[in-house]
PDB file of C-alpha atoms in Angstrom:
ATOM      1  CA  UNK A   1     -53.978  -2.926  16.296  1.00 48.00           C
ATOM      2  CA  UNK A   2     -52.652  -3.207  19.746  1.00 56.00           C
ATOM      3  CA  UNK A   3     -48.905  -3.034  20.156  1.00 69.00           C
ATOM      4  CA  UNK A   4     -47.266  -6.492  20.726  1.00 83.00           C
ATOM      5  CA  UNK A   5     -44.653  -6.442  23.248  1.00 90.00           C
ATOM      6  CA  UNK A   6     -41.483  -8.285  22.588  1.00 93.00           C
ATOM      7  CA  UNK A   7     -40.852 -11.412  24.956  1.00 94.00           C
ATOM      8  CA  UNK A   8     -37.672 -12.610  26.464  1.00 93.00           C
ATOM      9  CA  UNK A   9     -38.090 -15.807  24.377  1.00 94.00           C
ATOM     10  CA  UNK A  10     -38.321 -13.795  21.120  1.00 94.00           C
ATOM     11  CA  UNK A  11     -35.217 -11.806  21.857  1.00 94.00           C
ATOM     12  CA  UNK A  12     -33.293 -14.888  22.695  1.00 94.00           C
ATOM     13  CA  UNK A  13     -34.458 -16.303  19.459  1.00 94.00           C
ATOM     14  CA  UNK A  14     -32.999 -13.492  17.406  1.00 94.00           C
ATOM     15  CA  UNK A  15     -29.755 -13.689  19.143  1.00 93.00           C
ATOM     16  CA  UNK A  16     -29.295 -17.446  18.611  1.00 92.00           C
ATOM     17  CA  UNK A  17     -30.600 -17.604  15.056  1.00 93.00           C
ATOM     18  CA  UNK A  18     -29.504 -14.246  13.490  1.00 91.00           C
ATOM     19  CA  UNK A  19     -27.083 -14.809  10.534  1.00 90.00           C
ATOM     20  CA  UNK A  20     -24.418 -11.996  10.292  1.00 88.00           C
ATOM     21  CA  UNK A  21     -22.463 -10.829   7.372  1.00 83.00           C
ATOM     22  CA  UNK A  22     -18.977  -9.524   7.625  1.00 80.00           C
ATOM     23  CA  UNK A  23     -20.281  -6.235   8.474  1.00 81.00           C
ATOM     24  CA  UNK A  24     -22.520  -7.715  11.245  1.00 87.00           C
ATOM     25  CA  UNK A  25     -25.579  -6.806   9.332  1.00 88.00           C
ATOM     26  CA  UNK A  26     -28.309  -9.427   9.586  1.00 90.00           C
ATOM     27  CA  UNK A  27     -28.760 -11.636   6.334  1.00 88.00           C
ATOM     28  CA  UNK A  28     -31.777 -13.501   7.351  1.00 91.00           C
ATOM     29  CA  UNK A  29     -34.176 -10.766   8.375  1.00 91.00           C
ATOM     30  CA  UNK A  30     -37.220 -11.942   6.400  1.00 91.00           C
ATOM     31  CA  UNK A  31     -36.744 -15.613   7.844  1.00 93.00           C
ATOM     32  CA  UNK A  32     -36.617 -14.175  11.430  1.00 93.00           C
ATOM     33  CA  UNK A  33     -39.660 -12.221  10.839  1.00 93.00           C
ATOM     34  CA  UNK A  34     -41.674 -15.140   9.378  1.00 93.00           C
ATOM     35  CA  UNK A  35     -40.684 -17.400  12.301  1.00 93.00           C
ATOM     36  CA  UNK A  36     -41.633 -14.872  14.967  1.00 93.00           C
ATOM     37  CA  UNK A  37     -44.947 -13.912  13.008  1.00 93.00           C
ATOM     38  CA  UNK A  38     -43.982 -10.267  12.880  1.00 93.00           C
ATOM     39  CA  UNK A  39     -43.263  -7.862  10.296  1.00 93.00           C
ATOM     40  CA  UNK A  40     -39.686  -7.267   8.691  1.00 91.00           C
ATOM     41  CA  UNK A  41     -40.016  -3.684   9.814  1.00 92.00           C
ATOM     42  CA  UNK A  42     -40.791  -4.665  13.266  1.00 93.00           C
ATOM     43  CA  UNK A  43     -37.787  -7.129  13.462  1.00 94.00           C
ATOM     44  CA  UNK A  44     -35.569  -4.437  11.831  1.00 93.00           C
ATOM     45  CA  UNK A  45     -36.597  -1.893  14.639  1.00 93.00           C
ATOM     46  CA  UNK A  46     -35.987  -4.429  17.290  1.00 93.00           C
ATOM     47  CA  UNK A  47     -32.701  -5.471  16.087  1.00 94.00           C
ATOM     48  CA  UNK A  48     -31.576  -1.867  15.802  1.00 93.00           C
ATOM     49  CA  UNK A  49     -32.516  -1.333  19.573  1.00 93.00           C
ATOM     50  CA  UNK A  50     -30.768  -4.569  20.561  1.00 94.00           C
ATOM     51  CA  UNK A  51     -27.608  -3.311  18.957  1.00 93.00           C
ATOM     52  CA  UNK A  52     -27.906  -0.016  20.947  1.00 92.00           C
ATOM     53  CA  UNK A  53     -28.421  -2.103  24.262  1.00 92.00           C
ATOM     54  CA  UNK A  54     -25.418  -4.258  23.430  1.00 92.00           C
ATOM     55  CA  UNK A  55     -27.517  -7.456  22.713  1.00 92.00           C
ATOM     56  CA  UNK A  56     -26.315  -7.695  19.138  1.00 93.00           C
ATOM     57  CA  UNK A  57     -22.897  -6.530  17.566  1.00 92.00           C
ATOM     58  CA  UNK A  58     -22.692  -2.986  16.045  1.00 90.00           C
ATOM     59  CA  UNK A  59     -22.602  -2.789  12.316  1.00 86.00           C
ATOM     60  CA  UNK A  60     -19.064  -2.132  10.858  1.00 80.00           C
ATOM     61  CA  UNK A  61     -19.108  -1.429   7.192  1.00 72.00           C
ATOM     62  CA  UNK A  62     -15.345  -0.907   7.093  1.00 69.00           C
ATOM     63  CA  UNK A  63     -15.146  -4.700   7.116  1.00 72.00           C
ATOM     64  CA  UNK A  64     -17.052  -5.087   3.993  1.00 65.00           C
ATOM     65  CA  UNK A  65     -15.552  -7.323   1.312  1.00 62.00           C
ATOM     66  CA  UNK A  66     -17.110  -5.207  -1.415  1.00 58.00           C
ATOM     67  CA  UNK A  67     -15.277  -1.774  -1.427  1.00 61.00           C
ATOM     68  CA  UNK A  68     -18.273  -0.066  -3.258  1.00 62.00           C
ATOM     69  CA  UNK A  69     -20.096   1.144  -0.037  1.00 65.00           C
ATOM     70  CA  UNK A  70     -17.074   0.489   2.400  1.00 74.00           C
ATOM     71  CA  UNK A  71     -16.268   3.532   4.350  1.00 80.00           C
ATOM     72  CA  UNK A  72     -12.618   4.791   4.139  1.00 84.00           C
ATOM     73  CA  UNK A  73     -10.452   4.037   7.248  1.00 84.00           C
ATOM     74  CA  UNK A  74      -7.993   6.625   8.593  1.00 86.00           C
ATOM     75  CA  UNK A  75      -5.262   4.586   7.426  1.00 88.00           C
ATOM     76  CA  UNK A  76      -6.697   4.464   3.883  1.00 86.00           C
ATOM     77  CA  UNK A  77      -7.041   8.312   4.072  1.00 88.00           C
ATOM     78  CA  UNK A  78      -3.512   8.781   5.132  1.00 88.00           C
ATOM     79  CA  UNK A  79      -2.372   6.625   2.250  1.00 87.00           C
ATOM     80  CA  UNK A  80      -4.492   8.330  -0.286  1.00 85.00           C
ATOM     81  CA  UNK A  81      -3.399  11.831   0.814  1.00 85.00           C
ATOM     82  CA  UNK A  82       0.290  10.934   0.569  1.00 84.00           C
ATOM     83  CA  UNK A  83      -0.288   9.272  -2.936  1.00 82.00           C
ATOM     84  CA  UNK A  84      -1.983  12.418  -4.084  1.00 80.00           C
ATOM     85  CA  UNK A  85       0.916  14.599  -2.989  1.00 77.00           C
ATOM     86  CA  UNK A  86       3.376  12.415  -4.802  1.00 72.00           C
ATOM     87  CA  UNK A  87       1.372  12.838  -8.042  1.00 69.00           C
ATOM     88  CA  UNK A  88      -0.173   9.480  -8.355  1.00 74.00           C
ATOM     89  CA  UNK A  89      -3.243   9.047 -10.579  1.00 74.00           C
ATOM     90  CA  UNK A  90      -6.728   8.052  -9.315  1.00 78.00           C
ATOM     91  CA  UNK A  91      -6.185   4.566 -11.121  1.00 78.00           C
ATOM     92  CA  UNK A  92      -2.911   4.065  -9.347  1.00 78.00           C
ATOM     93  CA  UNK A  93      -4.493   4.923  -5.958  1.00 82.00           C
ATOM     94  CA  UNK A  94      -7.259   2.682  -6.664  1.00 81.00           C
ATOM     95  CA  UNK A  95      -5.134  -0.199  -7.316  1.00 80.00           C
ATOM     96  CA  UNK A  96      -3.379   0.153  -4.029  1.00 81.00           C
ATOM     97  CA  UNK A  97      -6.485   0.543  -1.982  1.00 82.00           C
ATOM     98  CA  UNK A  98      -8.486  -1.799  -3.960  1.00 81.00           C
ATOM     99  CA  UNK A  99     -11.121   0.707  -5.047  1.00 82.00           C
ATOM    100  CA  UNK A 100     -12.381   2.159  -8.374  1.00 82.00           C
ATOM    101  CA  UNK A 101     -11.427   5.523  -9.733  1.00 82.00           C
ATOM    102  CA  UNK A 102     -14.946   6.954  -8.973  1.00 83.00           C
ATOM    103  CA  UNK A 103     -14.553   6.026  -5.338  1.00 83.00           C
ATOM    104  CA  UNK A 104     -11.219   7.645  -5.087  1.00 85.00           C
ATOM    105  CA  UNK A 105     -12.364  10.858  -6.676  1.00 84.00           C
ATOM    106  CA  UNK A 106     -15.315  11.006  -4.303  1.00 85.00           C
ATOM    107  CA  UNK A 107     -13.246  10.473  -1.086  1.00 85.00           C
ATOM    108  CA  UNK A 108     -10.709  13.251  -2.197  1.00 85.00           C
ATOM    109  CA  UNK A 109     -13.662  15.744  -2.700  1.00 85.00           C
ATOM    110  CA  UNK A 110     -14.897  14.968   0.631  1.00 86.00           C
ATOM    111  CA  UNK A 111     -11.474  15.265   2.234  1.00 87.00           C
ATOM    112  CA  UNK A 112     -10.886  18.742   0.558  1.00 85.00           C
ATOM    113  CA  UNK A 113     -14.339  19.854   1.884  1.00 85.00           C
ATOM    114  CA  UNK A 114     -13.416  18.917   5.312  1.00 84.00           C
ATOM    115  CA  UNK A 115     -10.054  20.879   4.943  1.00 84.00           C
ATOM    116  CA  UNK A 116      -7.883  17.728   5.290  1.00 81.00           C
ATOM    117  CA  UNK A 117      -6.471  17.940   1.857  1.00 79.00           C
ATOM    118  CA  UNK A 118      -5.405  20.972  -0.170  1.00 71.00           C
ATOM    119  CA  UNK A 119      -5.894  21.089  -3.872  1.00 62.00           C
ATOM    120  CA  UNK A 120      -3.048  19.636  -5.769  1.00 55.00           C
ATOM    121  CA  UNK A 121      -2.667  19.735  -9.454  1.00 51.00           C
ATOM    122  CA  UNK A 122      -2.661  16.198 -11.015  1.00 53.00           C
ATOM    123  CA  UNK A 123       0.675  15.169 -12.171  1.00 58.00           C
ATOM    124  CA  UNK A 124       0.428  14.720 -15.917  1.00 71.00           C
ATOM    125  CA  UNK A 125       3.148  13.457 -18.066  1.00 82.00           C
ATOM    126  CA  UNK A 126       3.539  15.509 -21.286  1.00 85.00           C
ATOM    127  CA  UNK A 127       4.795  14.105 -24.585  1.00 89.00           C
ATOM    128  CA  UNK A 128       8.284  15.809 -24.061  1.00 91.00           C
ATOM    129  CA  UNK A 129       8.664  14.438 -20.541  1.00 90.00           C
ATOM    130  CA  UNK A 130       7.826  10.877 -21.743  1.00 92.00           C
ATOM    131  CA  UNK A 131      10.130  11.104 -24.757  1.00 93.00           C
ATOM    132  CA  UNK A 132      12.921  12.235 -22.449  1.00 93.00           C
ATOM    133  CA  UNK A 133      12.569   9.227 -20.434  1.00 92.00           C
ATOM    134  CA  UNK A 134      12.693   6.899 -23.523  1.00 94.00           C
ATOM    135  CA  UNK A 135      15.592   8.595 -24.923  1.00 93.00           C
ATOM    136  CA  UNK A 136      17.556   8.868 -21.678  1.00 94.00           C
ATOM    137  CA  UNK A 137      16.736   5.882 -19.565  1.00 93.00           C
ATOM    138  CA  UNK A 138      19.701   3.480 -19.002  1.00 92.00           C
ATOM    139  CA  UNK A 139      19.758  -0.016 -17.957  1.00 90.00           C
ATOM    140  CA  UNK A 140      22.491  -2.442 -16.475  1.00 88.00           C
ATOM    141  CA  UNK A 141      23.226  -5.799 -17.838  1.00 87.00           C
ATOM    142  CA  UNK A 142      20.310  -7.168 -15.901  1.00 86.00           C
ATOM    143  CA  UNK A 143      17.720  -4.808 -17.241  1.00 87.00           C
ATOM    144  CA  UNK A 144      17.436  -2.738 -14.265  1.00 88.00           C
ATOM    145  CA  UNK A 145      17.180   1.089 -14.604  1.00 89.00           C
ATOM    146  CA  UNK A 146      20.673   2.447 -13.572  1.00 88.00           C
ATOM    147  CA  UNK A 147      19.936   6.279 -13.641  1.00 89.00           C
ATOM    148  CA  UNK A 148      16.904   7.093 -11.707  1.00 85.00           C
ATOM    149  CA  UNK A 149      18.286  10.245 -10.180  1.00 84.00           C
ATOM    150  CA  UNK A 150      19.280  11.692 -13.660  1.00 89.00           C
ATOM    151  CA  UNK A 151      15.805  10.921 -14.980  1.00 90.00           C
ATOM    152  CA  UNK A 152      14.075  12.467 -11.889  1.00 85.00           C
ATOM    153  CA  UNK A 153      16.091  15.650 -12.360  1.00 86.00           C
ATOM    154  CA  UNK A 154      15.514  15.657 -16.038  1.00 89.00           C
ATOM    155  CA  UNK A 155      11.752  15.529 -16.068  1.00 87.00           C
ATOM    156  CA  UNK A 156      11.264  17.244 -12.530  1.00 84.00           C
ATOM    157  CA  UNK A 157       9.457  14.055 -11.283  1.00 79.00           C
ATOM    158  CA  UNK A 158       9.971  11.858  -7.949  1.00 73.00           C
ATOM    159  CA  UNK A 159      11.677   8.419  -7.956  1.00 73.00           C
ATOM    160  CA  UNK A 160       8.400   6.501  -7.464  1.00 71.00           C
ATOM    161  CA  UNK A 161       6.888   8.490 -10.405  1.00 78.00           C
ATOM    162  CA  UNK A 162       9.811   7.480 -12.688  1.00 83.00           C
ATOM    163  CA  UNK A 163       9.551   3.985 -11.640  1.00 81.00           C
ATOM    164  CA  UNK A 164       5.854   3.742 -12.209  1.00 79.00           C
ATOM    165  CA  UNK A 165       6.118   5.412 -15.788  1.00 86.00           C
ATOM    166  CA  UNK A 166       8.915   2.978 -16.840  1.00 89.00           C
ATOM    167  CA  UNK A 167       6.694   0.105 -15.567  1.00 86.00           C
ATOM    168  CA  UNK A 168       3.900   1.477 -17.802  1.00 86.00           C
ATOM    169  CA  UNK A 169       6.163   2.098 -20.825  1.00 91.00           C
ATOM    170  CA  UNK A 170       7.358  -1.654 -20.407  1.00 90.00           C
ATOM    171  CA  UNK A 171       3.668  -2.765 -20.117  1.00 89.00           C
ATOM    172  CA  UNK A 172       2.889  -0.700 -23.426  1.00 89.00           C
ATOM    173  CA  UNK A 173       5.792  -2.221 -25.284  1.00 91.00           C
ATOM    174  CA  UNK A 174       7.388   1.264 -25.713  1.00 92.00           C
ATOM    175  CA  UNK A 175      10.349   0.157 -23.567  1.00 92.00           C
ATOM    176  CA  UNK A 176      11.396  -3.346 -24.651  1.00 91.00           C
ATOM    177  CA  UNK A 177      14.137  -3.894 -22.044  1.00 90.00           C
ATOM    178  CA  UNK A 178      12.533  -5.942 -19.181  1.00 89.00           C
ATOM    179  CA  UNK A 179      14.273  -6.459 -15.856  1.00 83.00           C
ATOM    180  CA  UNK A 180      15.438  -9.804 -14.741  1.00 81.00           C
ATOM    181  CA  UNK A 181      13.782 -10.264 -11.343  1.00 72.00           C
ATOM    182  CA  UNK A 182      15.888 -13.314 -10.624  1.00 75.00           C
ATOM    183  CA  UNK A 183      18.977 -11.149 -10.239  1.00 69.00           C
ATOM    184  CA  UNK A 184      19.675  -7.708  -8.818  1.00 62.00           C
ATOM    185  CA  UNK A 185      21.108  -4.392 -10.314  1.00 59.00           C
ATOM    186  CA  UNK A 186      24.754  -4.719 -11.032  1.00 59.00           C
ATOM    187  CA  UNK A 187      25.624  -1.363  -9.641  1.00 59.00           C
ATOM    188  CA  UNK A 188      23.195  -1.809  -6.875  1.00 56.00           C
ATOM    189  CA  UNK A 189      25.289  -4.780  -5.419  1.00 58.00           C
ATOM    190  CA  UNK A 190      28.172  -2.511  -4.432  1.00 61.00           C
ATOM    191  CA  UNK A 191      25.631   0.021  -2.938  1.00 54.00           C
ATOM    192  CA  UNK A 192      24.072  -2.967  -1.129  1.00 53.00           C
ATOM    193  CA  UNK A 193      27.584  -4.106   0.235  1.00 57.00           C
ATOM    194  CA  UNK A 194      28.073  -0.542   1.606  1.00 58.00           C
ATOM    195  CA  UNK A 195      24.785  -0.560   3.082  1.00 50.00           C
ATOM    196  CA  UNK A 196      25.402  -3.913   4.901  1.00 52.00           C
ATOM    197  CA  UNK A 197      28.956  -2.756   5.949  1.00 57.00           C
ATOM    198  CA  UNK A 198      27.138   0.167   7.763  1.00 53.00           C
ATOM    199  CA  UNK A 199      24.487  -1.927   9.129  1.00 46.00           C
ATOM    200  CA  UNK A 200      26.754  -4.532  10.552  1.00 48.00           C
ATOM    201  CA  UNK A 201      29.493  -2.303  11.637  1.00 52.00           C
ATOM    202  CA  UNK A 202      29.199  -3.163  15.246  1.00 46.00           C
ATOM    203  CA  UNK A 203      29.734  -6.802  14.519  1.00 41.00           C
ATOM    204  CA  UNK A 204      32.870  -5.942  12.449  1.00 45.00           C
ATOM    205  CA  UNK A 205      34.159  -4.079  15.379  1.00 43.00           C
ATOM    206  CA  UNK A 206      33.828  -7.087  17.621  1.00 42.00           C
ATOM    207  CA  UNK A 207      35.874  -9.223  15.084  1.00 44.00           C
ATOM    208  CA  UNK A 208      38.538  -6.560  14.905  1.00 45.00           C
ATOM    209  CA  UNK A 209      40.889  -8.320  17.435  1.00 47.00           C
ATOM    210  CA  UNK A 210      40.733 -11.430  15.341  1.00 45.00           C
ATOM    211  CA  UNK A 211      41.696  -9.664  12.127  1.00 46.00           C
ATOM    212  CA  UNK A 212      44.561  -7.909  13.954  1.00 49.00           C
ATOM    213  CA  UNK A 213      45.782 -11.265  15.166  1.00 51.00           C
ATOM    214  CA  UNK A 214      45.801 -12.705  11.528  1.00 49.00           C
ATOM    215  CA  UNK A 215      47.396  -9.506  10.196  1.00 49.00           C
ATOM    216  CA  UNK A 216      50.205  -9.917  12.869  1.00 51.00           C
ATOM    217  CA  UNK A 217      50.751 -13.518  11.860  1.00 52.00           C
ATOM    218  CA  UNK A 218      50.844 -12.896   8.112  1.00 51.00           C
ATOM    219  CA  UNK A 219      52.519  -9.434   8.174  1.00 54.00           C
ATOM    220  CA  UNK A 220      49.449  -8.224   6.124  1.00 51.00           C
ATOM    221  CA  UNK A 221      47.954  -4.719   7.004  1.00 51.00           C
ATOM    222  CA  UNK A 222      44.143  -4.889   7.097  1.00 47.00           C
ATOM    223  CA  UNK A 223      41.999  -1.754   7.018  1.00 54.00           C
ATOM    224  CA  UNK A 224      38.139  -1.775   7.372  1.00 46.00           C
ATOM    225  CA  UNK A 225      35.783   1.211   6.366  1.00 50.00           C
ATOM    226  CA  UNK A 226      32.264   1.772   6.736  1.00 45.00           C
ATOM    227  CA  UNK A 227      29.694   4.431   5.918  1.00 49.00           C
ATOM    228  CA  UNK A 228      26.087   4.980   6.538  1.00 51.00           C
ATOM    229  CA  UNK A 229      23.866   4.864   3.322  1.00 52.00           C
ATOM    230  CA  UNK A 230      20.398   6.551   3.181  1.00 58.00           C
ATOM    231  CA  UNK A 231      17.811   4.244   1.946  1.00 61.00           C
ATOM    232  CA  UNK A 232      14.675   5.212  -0.072  1.00 67.00           C
ATOM    233  CA  UNK A 233      11.749   2.698  -0.383  1.00 69.00           C
ATOM    234  CA  UNK A 234       9.187   2.697  -2.817  1.00 70.00           C
ATOM    235  CA  UNK A 235       6.160   0.147  -3.234  1.00 71.00           C
ATOM    236  CA  UNK A 236       4.291  -0.563  -6.493  1.00 69.00           C
ATOM    237  CA  UNK A 237       1.266  -2.722  -6.683  1.00 70.00           C
ATOM    238  CA  UNK A 238       0.940  -4.654  -9.941  1.00 67.00           C
ATOM    239  CA  UNK A 239      -2.321  -6.881 -10.074  1.00 67.00           C
ATOM    240  CA  UNK A 240      -1.828  -9.375  -7.132  1.00 71.00           C
ATOM    241  CA  UNK A 241       1.729  -8.693  -6.671  1.00 72.00           C
ATOM    242  CA  UNK A 242       3.537  -6.008  -4.471  1.00 75.00           C
ATOM    243  CA  UNK A 243       6.914  -4.996  -5.591  1.00 76.00           C
ATOM    244  CA  UNK A 244       9.111  -3.056  -2.974  1.00 76.00           C
ATOM    245  CA  UNK A 245      12.405  -1.450  -4.250  1.00 71.00           C
ATOM    246  CA  UNK A 246      15.092   0.108  -2.201  1.00 68.00           C
ATOM    247  CA  UNK A 247      17.214   2.913  -3.417  1.00 66.00           C
ATOM    248  CA  UNK A 248      20.246   4.903  -2.263  1.00 63.00           C
ATOM    249  CA  UNK A 249      19.650   8.720  -1.958  1.00 56.00           C
ATOM    250  CA  UNK A 250      21.610   9.108  -5.273  1.00 58.00           C
ATOM    251  CA  UNK A 251      18.917   6.874  -6.928  1.00 60.00           C
ATOM    252  CA  UNK A 252      20.928   3.665  -7.223  1.00 64.00           C
ATOM    253  CA  UNK A 253      18.588   0.538  -6.840  1.00 64.00           C
ATOM    254  CA  UNK A 254      19.747  -1.710  -4.023  1.00 67.00           C
ATOM    255  CA  UNK A 255      17.445  -4.660  -4.334  1.00 71.00           C
ATOM    256  CA  UNK A 256      13.887  -5.453  -5.247  1.00 70.00           C
ATOM    257  CA  UNK A 257      11.377  -7.715  -3.182  1.00 74.00           C
ATOM    258  CA  UNK A 258       8.426  -9.224  -4.766  1.00 73.00           C
ATOM    259  CA  UNK A 259       5.713 -10.699  -2.963  1.00 74.00           C
ATOM    260  CA  UNK A 260       2.055 -11.871  -3.654  1.00 73.00           C
ATOM    261  CA  UNK A 261      -0.867 -10.013  -1.971  1.00 72.00           C
TER     262      UNK A 261
END
């Protein structure tokens, strides 16, 4: 059978009537082929060439809603590597990236083959470490953990790992004390005040003449002090909720922010 050349009219028809998925893949290939009286293979080849010529948008599978065949983006790879170094499990990483455990495992394997990631031993919790957390965890009157630094040193884990472990133990019912998210840690209020004092120190300096004037009028000596506080931020994804916690370098919880995702 002689080769049938494509006409300008046919090309224009494809451009106007092709239905694209979120990845720019054509959804109605069979319908186009039927309308143009051509085989599906012929239309697939033509649309492939049209993409190369800039007549149709390029396929971008990173935009796929379904993560099964969606390529990992550089941003996802960076987050994945960081979480592996922190000792997060495949399940925890998958929850953050919206992927299953098998997908995470496969991507890590490819990153290691490319030399982008060293082999890190998976961070397992021994029965002894778990028991040490249960026996030594302390809470303030609102149910917030008040001794993260002590626990981290006790079991040789990072703050984020302790936080995640306590969260899991709460879900499993092993730890009955629940944090009252409508309030903040009692001890953290003092730390937060110190943090705000340092943050807004410049405004305090501008108000100093007013304070001195009041002091002169009342014969009261006023002294202001401020100090810088190093803040550590951790983020945990629980279902459709993102929980962001802020700690001092000593492990005291400053505040907790919860938002839907």
